[in-house]
Tab-separated table of C-alpha atoms in Angstrom:
chain	number	residue	atom	x	y	z
M	17	MET	CA	-24.698	4.142	-9.776
M	18	ARG	CA	-23.227	2.201	-12.685
M	19	THR	CA	-23.213	-1.407	-13.797
M	20	HIS	CA	-20.217	-1.362	-16.176
M	21	TYR	CA	-17.177	0.640	-17.195
M	22	CYS	CA	-17.341	2.186	-20.673
M	23	GLY	CA	-14.286	0.387	-22.039
M	24	GLU	CA	-15.370	-3.125	-21.073
M	25	LEU	CA	-18.482	-3.414	-23.256
M	26	ARG	CA	-18.247	-6.007	-26.050
M	27	THR	CA	-20.518	-7.969	-28.394
M	28	GLU	CA	-21.349	-10.424	-25.583
M	29	HIS	CA	-23.171	-7.556	-23.841
M	30	ILE	CA	-25.551	-6.967	-26.771
M	31	GLY	CA	-29.142	-6.870	-25.529
M	32	ALA	CA	-28.180	-5.998	-21.961
M	33	THR	CA	-29.344	-2.822	-20.244
M	34	VAL	CA	-26.361	-1.017	-18.686
M	35	THR	CA	-25.771	2.114	-16.654
M	36	LEU	CA	-22.592	4.066	-17.325
M	37	CYS	CA	-21.003	7.112	-15.704
M	38	GLY	CA	-18.323	9.283	-17.246
M	39	TRP	CA	-17.336	12.353	-19.222
M	40	VAL	CA	-18.589	13.420	-22.645
M	41	ASP	CA	-15.465	13.101	-24.756
M	42	ARG	CA	-17.144	14.318	-27.952
M	43	ARG	CA	-20.652	15.150	-29.174
M	44	ARG	CA	-21.786	14.915	-32.797
M	45	ASP	CA	-25.177	15.822	-34.262
M	46	HIS	CA	-25.838	13.936	-37.509
M	47	GLY	CA	-29.096	15.250	-38.890
M	48	GLY	CA	-31.106	14.865	-35.725
M	49	VAL	CA	-29.437	11.713	-34.348
M	50	ILE	CA	-26.932	12.651	-31.634
M	51	PHE	CA	-23.795	10.599	-30.987
M	52	LEU	CA	-21.843	10.892	-27.754
M	53	ASP	CA	-18.437	9.403	-27.035
M	54	LEU	CA	-18.608	8.596	-23.319
M	55	ARG	CA	-15.254	8.273	-21.560
M	56	ASP	CA	-14.090	6.892	-18.251
M	57	ARG	CA	-10.725	5.535	-17.152
M	58	SER	CA	-11.308	2.223	-18.957
M	59	GLY	CA	-11.926	3.724	-22.408
M	60	ILE	CA	-14.658	5.075	-24.680
M	61	VAL	CA	-18.006	3.785	-25.891
M	62	GLN	CA	-20.417	5.367	-28.380
M	63	VAL	CA	-23.834	6.436	-27.100
M	64	VAL	CA	-26.747	7.190	-29.452
M	65	SER	CA	-29.787	9.366	-28.769
M	66	ASP	CA	-32.501	9.218	-31.409
M	67	PRO	CA	-35.678	11.382	-31.217
M	68	VAL	CA	-37.701	8.414	-32.483
M	69	ARG	CA	-36.164	5.435	-30.643
M	70	THR	CA	-35.064	7.219	-27.460
M	71	PRO	CA	-37.176	10.388	-27.126
M	72	ASP	CA	-36.740	10.549	-23.324
M	73	SER	CA	-32.984	11.173	-23.600
M	74	TYR	CA	-32.909	13.327	-26.717
M	75	HIS	CA	-33.574	16.728	-25.159
M	76	MET	CA	-30.781	16.238	-22.620
M	77	ALA	CA	-28.390	14.926	-25.300
M	78	GLU	CA	-28.916	18.131	-27.280
M	79	SER	CA	-27.693	20.244	-24.363
M	80	LEU	CA	-24.529	18.238	-23.569
M	81	ARG	CA	-21.051	19.557	-24.312
M	82	ASN	CA	-17.522	18.197	-24.003
M	83	GLU	CA	-16.448	17.206	-20.468
M	84	TYR	CA	-19.956	17.254	-19.015
M	85	VAL	CA	-20.249	14.517	-16.374
M	86	VAL	CA	-23.244	12.281	-17.018
M	87	LYS	CA	-24.993	9.075	-16.021
M	88	ILE	CA	-26.491	7.152	-18.950
M	89	THR	CA	-28.769	4.106	-18.928
M	90	GLY	CA	-29.447	2.278	-22.165
M	91	ARG	CA	-29.379	-0.929	-24.161
M	92	VAL	CA	-26.232	-2.345	-25.785
M	93	THR	CA	-26.757	-2.883	-29.529
M	94	GLN	CA	-24.713	-4.015	-32.496
M	95	ARG	CA	-23.279	-1.182	-34.559
M	96	PRO	CA	-24.309	-1.051	-38.233
M	97	GLU	CA	-21.678	-2.508	-40.566
M	98	GLU	CA	-20.730	0.911	-41.922
M	99	SER	CA	-20.216	2.297	-38.387
M	100	LEU	CA	-17.815	-0.343	-37.051
M	101	ASN	CA	-14.689	1.205	-35.545
M	102	PRO	CA	-11.759	-1.280	-35.379
M	103	ARG	CA	-9.624	1.346	-33.591
M	104	LEU	CA	-11.758	1.050	-30.440
M	105	PRO	CA	-12.081	-2.095	-28.282
M	106	THR	CA	-15.788	-1.154	-28.014
M	107	GLY	CA	-16.024	-0.412	-31.724
M	108	GLU	CA	-18.551	-3.162	-32.494
M	109	VAL	CA	-21.244	-1.936	-30.102
M	110	GLU	CA	-23.104	1.229	-29.143
M	111	ILE	CA	-25.568	2.229	-26.432
M	112	TYR	CA	-29.041	3.546	-27.222
M	113	ALA	CA	-29.640	5.927	-24.309
M	114	ASP	CA	-32.994	5.481	-22.591
M	115	SER	CA	-32.110	8.154	-20.034
M	116	ILE	CA	-29.356	10.698	-19.505
M	117	GLU	CA	-28.776	12.375	-16.147
M	118	LEU	CA	-26.509	15.413	-15.994
M	119	LEU	CA	-24.276	15.076	-12.915
M	120	ASN	CA	-22.034	18.086	-13.457
M	121	PRO	CA	-21.855	20.626	-16.318
M	122	VAL	CA	-18.852	22.661	-17.482
M	123	ARG	CA	-19.604	26.235	-16.393
M	124	LYS	CA	-16.821	28.078	-18.211
M	125	GLN	CA	-14.374	27.519	-21.047
M	126	LEU	CA	-11.711	24.908	-20.381
M	127	PRO	CA	-8.075	26.079	-20.442
M	128	PHE	CA	-7.232	23.326	-22.951
M	129	GLN	CA	-8.949	20.472	-24.747
M	130	VAL	CA	-9.113	17.174	-22.897
M	131	GLY	CA	-10.692	14.730	-25.372
M	132	THR	CA	-8.838	11.675	-26.660
M	133	ALA	CA	-9.078	12.940	-30.245
M	134	ASP	CA	-7.198	16.124	-29.318
M	135	THR	CA	-3.504	16.380	-30.234
M	136	GLU	CA	-2.964	19.917	-28.949
M	137	GLU	CA	0.423	20.585	-27.362
M	138	VAL	CA	-0.248	22.166	-23.982
M	139	ARG	CA	2.316	24.160	-21.998
M	140	GLU	CA	3.590	22.225	-18.997
M	141	ASP	CA	2.853	25.029	-16.534
M	142	LEU	CA	-0.775	25.071	-17.730
M	143	ARG	CA	-1.032	21.297	-17.431
M	144	LEU	CA	0.267	21.426	-13.856
M	145	LYS	CA	-2.038	24.286	-12.883
M	146	TYR	CA	-5.062	22.294	-14.078
M	147	ARG	CA	-3.693	18.878	-13.180
M	148	TYR	CA	-7.162	17.398	-12.618
M	149	LEU	CA	-7.906	18.074	-16.298
M	150	ASP	CA	-4.485	16.926	-17.483
M	151	LEU	CA	-4.928	13.564	-15.738
M	152	ARG	CA	-8.149	12.971	-17.697
M	153	ARG	CA	-6.200	13.049	-20.956
M	154	ASP	CA	-5.601	9.712	-22.620
M	155	ARG	CA	-1.826	9.656	-22.304
M	156	MET	CA	-1.774	10.560	-18.609
M	157	SER	CA	-4.622	8.171	-17.797
M	158	ARG	CA	-2.772	5.325	-19.517
M	159	ASN	CA	0.426	6.206	-17.637
M	160	LEU	CA	-1.343	6.006	-14.280
M	161	GLN	CA	-2.921	2.670	-15.176
M	162	LEU	CA	0.408	1.304	-16.393
M	163	ARG	CA	2.066	2.343	-13.136
M	164	HIS	CA	-0.693	0.633	-11.153
M	165	GLN	CA	-0.340	-2.572	-13.196
M	166	ILE	CA	3.439	-2.634	-12.705
M	167	ILE	CA	3.164	-2.197	-8.923
M	168	LYS	CA	0.434	-4.851	-8.794
M	169	ALA	CA	2.674	-7.288	-10.733
M	170	ILE	CA	5.605	-6.532	-8.406
M	171	ARG	CA	3.513	-7.249	-5.318
M	172	ARG	CA	2.077	-10.477	-6.658
M	173	TYR	CA	5.475	-11.842	-7.705
M	174	LEU	CA	7.386	-10.896	-4.563
M	175	GLU	CA	4.663	-11.973	-2.125
M	176	ASP	CA	3.070	-14.977	-3.845
M	177	GLU	CA	6.125	-16.504	-5.512
M	178	GLN	CA	9.092	-15.331	-3.423
M	179	ALA	CA	7.635	-15.058	0.112
M	180	PHE	CA	8.525	-11.391	0.582
M	181	MET	CA	6.860	-9.282	3.265
M	182	GLU	CA	5.746	-5.728	2.503
M	183	ILE	CA	6.713	-3.605	5.505
M	184	GLU	CA	6.283	0.161	5.814
M	185	THR	CA	9.199	2.000	7.388
M	186	PRO	CA	8.993	5.398	9.157
M	187	VAL	CA	8.825	8.619	7.138
M	188	LEU	CA	9.527	10.983	10.034
M	189	THR	CA	12.991	9.992	11.218
M	190	ARG	CA	16.389	11.448	12.042
M	191	SER	CA	19.044	12.534	9.564
M	192	THR	CA	21.338	9.749	8.324
M	193	PRO	CA	24.381	9.878	6.016
M	194	GLU	CA	23.110	9.641	2.425
M	195	GLY	CA	24.006	10.986	-0.990
M	196	ALA	CA	22.033	14.243	-0.863
M	197	ARG	CA	20.673	16.865	1.532
M	198	ASP	CA	17.700	16.073	3.765
M	199	TYR	CA	14.297	17.679	3.794
M	200	LEU	CA	13.641	18.786	7.381
M	201	VAL	CA	10.336	18.962	9.253
M	202	PRO	CA	10.174	20.953	12.516
M	203	SER	CA	8.769	19.200	15.588
M	204	ARG	CA	5.895	20.986	17.329
M	205	VAL	CA	6.183	19.013	20.570
M	206	ASN	CA	9.975	19.340	20.786
M	207	PRO	CA	10.820	22.967	19.933
M	208	GLY	CA	14.175	23.327	18.225
M	209	GLU	CA	14.197	19.666	17.133
M	210	TRP	CA	13.673	18.443	13.572
M	211	PHE	CA	12.630	15.343	11.715
M	212	ALA	CA	14.332	14.384	8.440
M	213	LEU	CA	12.370	12.804	5.592
M	214	PRO	CA	14.082	9.575	4.435
M	215	GLN	CA	16.325	9.607	1.384
M	216	SER	CA	15.901	5.823	1.393
M	217	PRO	CA	14.790	3.161	3.923
M	218	GLN	CA	18.374	1.847	4.098
M	219	LEU	CA	18.885	1.700	7.880
M	220	PHE	CA	15.386	0.411	8.584
M	221	LYS	CA	15.638	-2.480	6.170
M	222	GLN	CA	18.989	-3.474	7.658
M	223	LEU	CA	17.339	-3.510	11.081
M	224	LEU	CA	14.650	-5.771	9.620
M	225	MET	CA	17.279	-8.224	8.397
M	226	VAL	CA	18.833	-8.376	11.870
M	227	ALA	CA	15.328	-8.855	13.284
M	228	GLY	CA	14.785	-11.959	11.157
M	229	CYS	CA	12.493	-10.490	8.462
M	230	ASP	CA	14.706	-12.053	5.818
M	231	ARG	CA	12.764	-10.935	2.730
M	232	TYR	CA	11.473	-7.373	2.868
M	233	TYR	CA	10.135	-5.059	0.171
M	234	GLN	CA	8.370	-1.725	0.029
M	235	ILE	CA	7.084	0.639	-2.645
M	236	ALA	CA	8.937	3.435	-0.871
M	237	ARG	CA	8.621	7.205	-1.054
M	238	CYS	CA	12.016	8.887	-0.896
M	239	PHE	CA	12.931	12.550	-0.508
M	240	ARG	CA	16.181	14.209	-1.567
M	241	ASP	CA	16.839	17.938	-1.472
M	242	GLU	CA	18.831	18.203	-4.691
M	243	ASP	CA	18.652	19.868	-8.072
M	244	LEU	CA	16.316	18.444	-10.701
M	245	ARG	CA	17.775	15.952	-13.187
M	246	ALA	CA	16.287	13.946	-16.010
M	247	ASP	CA	16.193	10.809	-13.833
M	248	ARG	CA	15.651	12.313	-10.386
M	249	GLN	CA	13.089	14.466	-8.610
M	250	PRO	CA	13.100	15.763	-5.036
M	251	GLU	CA	10.298	13.281	-4.258
M	252	PHE	CA	10.226	9.895	-5.975
M	253	THR	CA	9.084	6.294	-5.578
M	254	GLN	CA	11.324	3.250	-5.705
M	255	LEU	CA	10.992	-0.492	-5.255
M	256	ASP	CA	13.077	-1.116	-2.151
M	257	MET	CA	14.155	-4.670	-1.271
M	258	GLU	CA	16.470	-6.411	1.149
M	259	MET	CA	17.251	-10.121	1.495
M	260	SER	CA	19.212	-12.308	3.876
M	261	PHE	CA	20.939	-15.634	3.231
M	262	MET	CA	21.214	-15.167	-0.530
M	263	SER	CA	24.252	-15.274	-2.781
M	264	GLN	CA	25.025	-12.638	-5.401
M	265	GLU	CA	23.923	-15.018	-8.152
M	266	GLU	CA	20.607	-15.716	-6.413
M	267	ILE	CA	19.921	-11.988	-6.014
M	268	ILE	CA	20.647	-11.306	-9.691
M	269	GLU	CA	18.440	-14.231	-10.754
M	270	LEU	CA	15.564	-13.048	-8.553
M	271	ASN	CA	15.710	-9.547	-10.041
M	272	GLU	CA	15.876	-10.889	-13.601
M	273	ASN	CA	12.837	-13.066	-12.904
M	274	LEU	CA	11.009	-10.065	-11.435
M	275	VAL	CA	11.655	-7.897	-14.498
M	276	CYS	CA	10.594	-10.735	-16.831
M	277	HIS	CA	7.418	-11.268	-14.779
M	278	ILE	CA	6.513	-7.567	-15.013
M	279	PHE	CA	6.965	-7.422	-18.806
M	280	LYS	CA	5.030	-10.660	-19.329
M	281	THR	CA	2.190	-9.747	-16.958
M	282	VAL	CA	1.750	-6.130	-18.020
M	283	LYS	CA	2.720	-6.176	-21.710
M	284	ASP	CA	2.724	-9.902	-22.619
M	285	ILE	CA	6.377	-9.588	-23.686
M	286	ASP	CA	8.785	-12.497	-23.206
M	287	LEU	CA	12.246	-11.136	-22.450
M	288	PRO	CA	15.255	-13.255	-23.481
M	289	ARG	CA	17.208	-14.776	-20.601
M	290	PRO	CA	19.785	-14.478	-19.192
M	291	PHE	CA	20.234	-10.706	-19.356
M	292	PRO	CA	23.590	-9.504	-20.735
M	293	ARG	CA	26.056	-8.783	-17.941
M	294	LEU	CA	28.956	-6.352	-17.933
M	295	THR	CA	31.462	-5.672	-15.223
M	296	TYR	CA	32.183	-2.123	-14.113
M	297	ALA	CA	35.581	-2.299	-15.815
M	298	GLU	CA	33.980	-3.441	-19.082
M	299	VAL	CA	31.362	-0.696	-19.249
M	300	MET	CA	33.885	2.015	-18.424
M	301	GLU	CA	36.219	0.666	-21.103
M	302	LYS	CA	33.512	0.362	-23.768
M	303	TYR	CA	31.185	3.264	-22.929
M	304	GLY	CA	32.946	5.537	-20.444
M	305	SER	CA	29.825	5.380	-18.221
M	306	ASP	CA	28.589	2.994	-15.538
M	307	LYS	CA	24.994	3.264	-16.873
M	308	PRO	CA	25.298	3.004	-20.672
M	309	ASP	CA	22.333	2.867	-23.016
M	310	THR	CA	23.408	-0.173	-25.019
M	311	ARG	CA	20.583	0.217	-27.569
M	312	PHE	CA	22.704	2.622	-29.592
M	313	GLY	CA	26.012	0.763	-29.678
M	314	LEU	CA	28.450	3.674	-29.923
M	315	GLU	CA	31.257	1.837	-28.141
M	316	LEU	CA	34.573	3.521	-27.486
M	317	VAL	CA	37.580	2.047	-29.275
M	318	ASN	CA	41.053	2.195	-27.704
M	319	VAL	CA	43.676	3.260	-30.271
M	320	SER	CA	46.461	4.186	-27.858
M	321	ASP	CA	48.831	1.626	-29.417
M	322	LEU	CA	48.274	3.121	-32.884
M	323	VAL	CA	49.094	6.714	-31.947
M	324	LYS	CA	51.646	6.317	-29.148
M	325	ASP	CA	54.484	7.287	-31.490
M	326	SER	CA	52.474	9.825	-33.472
M	327	GLY	CA	53.944	13.198	-34.327
M	328	PHE	CA	50.657	14.689	-33.111
M	329	LYS	CA	51.726	15.454	-29.555
M	330	VAL	CA	48.199	15.597	-28.120
M	331	PHE	CA	47.909	11.838	-28.739
M	332	SER	CA	51.462	10.670	-28.151
M	333	GLY	CA	51.855	12.920	-25.126
M	334	ALA	CA	48.730	11.504	-23.483
M	335	VAL	CA	49.957	7.931	-23.939
M	336	ALA	CA	53.490	8.788	-22.791
M	337	SER	CA	52.127	10.212	-19.553
M	338	GLY	CA	50.205	7.007	-18.800
M	339	GLY	CA	46.934	8.040	-20.407
M	340	ILE	CA	44.921	6.642	-23.289
M	341	VAL	CA	43.422	7.692	-26.616
M	342	LYS	CA	39.946	6.477	-27.569
M	343	ILE	CA	37.626	6.976	-30.526
M	344	LEU	CA	33.841	7.244	-30.514
M	345	PRO	CA	32.669	6.128	-34.006
M	346	ILE	CA	29.356	7.747	-34.997
M	347	PRO	CA	27.596	6.197	-38.032
M	348	GLY	CA	26.163	8.941	-40.247
M	349	GLY	CA	27.830	11.584	-38.092
M	350	ASN	CA	29.551	13.070	-41.121
M	351	ASP	CA	26.239	14.569	-42.255
M	352	LEU	CA	24.564	14.977	-38.866
M	353	ILE	CA	27.290	16.797	-36.928
M	354	SER	CA	28.872	20.000	-38.192
M	355	ASN	CA	32.353	21.307	-37.378
M	356	VAL	CA	30.733	24.207	-35.513
M	357	ARG	CA	29.428	21.782	-32.898
M	358	ILE	CA	32.838	20.163	-32.445
M	359	LYS	CA	34.991	23.280	-32.276
M	360	PRO	CA	35.316	25.607	-29.231
M	361	GLY	CA	31.928	27.099	-28.374
M	362	GLY	CA	29.969	24.197	-29.872
M	363	ASP	CA	27.666	22.024	-27.789
M	364	LEU	CA	29.715	18.847	-28.252
M	365	PHE	CA	32.911	20.705	-27.382
M	366	LYS	CA	31.301	21.988	-24.186
M	367	GLU	CA	30.072	18.501	-23.337
M	368	ALA	CA	33.574	17.099	-23.729
M	369	GLU	CA	35.034	20.001	-21.777
M	370	GLY	CA	32.600	19.345	-18.954
M	371	ALA	CA	33.810	15.742	-18.822
M	372	GLY	CA	37.422	16.894	-18.376
M	373	ALA	CA	38.648	16.976	-21.987
M	374	LYS	CA	40.639	19.896	-23.369
M	375	GLY	CA	39.079	19.591	-26.800
M	376	LEU	CA	37.760	17.286	-29.516
M	377	ALA	CA	39.797	15.954	-32.406
M	378	TYR	CA	37.916	14.325	-35.257
M	379	ILE	CA	38.157	12.445	-38.524
M	380	ARG	CA	35.457	12.462	-41.179
M	381	VAL	CA	35.377	9.375	-43.384
M	382	ARG	CA	34.602	10.324	-46.982
M	383	GLU	CA	33.879	8.228	-50.061
M	384	ASP	CA	36.404	5.497	-50.905
M	385	GLY	CA	37.667	5.560	-47.321
M	386	GLU	CA	39.412	8.924	-47.611
M	387	ILE	CA	39.734	10.813	-44.350
M	388	ASP	CA	39.149	14.487	-43.722
M	389	THR	CA	40.641	16.023	-40.599
M	390	ILE	CA	43.069	18.688	-39.431
M	391	GLY	CA	46.517	18.545	-41.004
M	392	ALA	CA	48.308	17.704	-37.752
M	393	ILE	CA	46.442	14.400	-37.533
M	394	LYS	CA	46.337	13.552	-41.240
M	395	ASP	CA	50.024	14.244	-41.773
M	396	ASN	CA	51.043	12.018	-38.862
M	397	LEU	CA	49.044	8.938	-39.882
M	398	THR	CA	50.713	6.396	-42.159
M	399	ALA	CA	48.574	4.549	-44.711
M	400	GLU	CA	48.837	1.404	-42.569
M	401	GLN	CA	47.764	3.266	-39.424
M	402	LYS	CA	44.852	4.832	-41.255
M	403	GLN	CA	43.632	1.450	-42.517
M	404	GLU	CA	44.002	-0.134	-39.075
M	405	LEU	CA	42.137	2.753	-37.486
M	406	LEU	CA	39.235	2.411	-39.946
M	407	SER	CA	39.213	-1.367	-39.530
M	408	ARG	CA	39.303	-1.294	-35.740
M	409	THR	CA	36.455	1.220	-35.493
M	410	GLY	CA	34.422	-0.374	-38.280
M	411	ALA	CA	34.254	3.045	-39.925
M	412	LYS	CA	32.655	3.392	-43.349
M	413	PRO	CA	31.993	6.398	-45.589
M	414	GLY	CA	29.764	8.791	-43.647
M	415	HIS	CA	31.239	7.956	-40.244
M	416	LEU	CA	32.487	10.642	-37.885
M	417	LEU	CA	35.277	9.611	-35.509
M	418	LEU	CA	35.630	11.682	-32.352
M	419	PHE	CA	38.909	11.368	-30.418
M	420	GLY	CA	39.435	11.705	-26.693
M	421	ALA	CA	42.901	11.747	-25.132
M	422	GLY	CA	43.839	11.968	-21.477
M	423	ALA	CA	44.140	10.112	-18.200
M	424	ALA	CA	42.419	6.721	-18.139
M	425	ASP	CA	40.158	7.703	-15.232
M	426	THR	CA	38.644	10.795	-16.914
């Protein structure tokens, strides 16, 4: 039905007759000449219907509305100088429509606007109800294409450069020990028996290694019956790999190369190598988490030696009982974080409480390095201790220092 995608037309196509299929993204009537922005998954191109130059298409162009599905045949022409649109890859050309065929009209009002020019915030429940419309929107369309490009890059690297085999493992299987609850599927042919959907292909890929398939991968669907989290859904997709006869260093190098290949292939970004490496002990010491977001810095600073003899018993008592005292320095936190958030009932207090802390002590660094805190802390810090504390944390005026005291493993 079509000869080209909308988003691929360029100046080298000028003079060619093309047939396009897609959705009317926007329609504009400029004093008799009608302009249509025609959209498909590849992008947008401008279509022109003129009662003088293209009389056969003009009547149909008048009746079109947003999201009508159409087939358009016309000639690619150079846009006038004043109509060039550098924001569009197709912004140097336009199509003069010789014919327009209506494939499917919109028969009632849409629940929300779909066009690429629309910036309307749409409720998530509405987007999910009309998912077929939501997926037409520019952001969602680009996300799907990006996902496809990433998976394509993964396959090409693992298969063509690393000799991996893509092998599908069973989805209907038996329950195995994993980190969450299983989704169960009843068996029709064996009443009272159940299948379990896989939480991961772990056992199957180990069988493949024993069987001699020494480099396996799969874009695997996994199912875990657990509560929603920001980084986890009940059903998700993961790149699953297993390798035999490889050292730890070789496995790390292969994965670094894979990530670099994806960024270069999909986004033309050269990542610096080697990637920074941290041991588990280092990340727990610096960040208190085994999956830190290192973009923000915010490293914990151990000050146990400074406060072990402090008259503030919360600190000295924690150290005396084998625990530690750490500070989280927050640049600009003095203005961004109020005392209400730190004290009992505040969101930061609750966050700390949920992590096992009994409370949050703090110091605000004012102008000229003066500190503002509760009397029990301020009165039990010597001038030397205060200066060492500010030096060790790199604190400057405007910093907020949050203290945590307790057992080293909390």
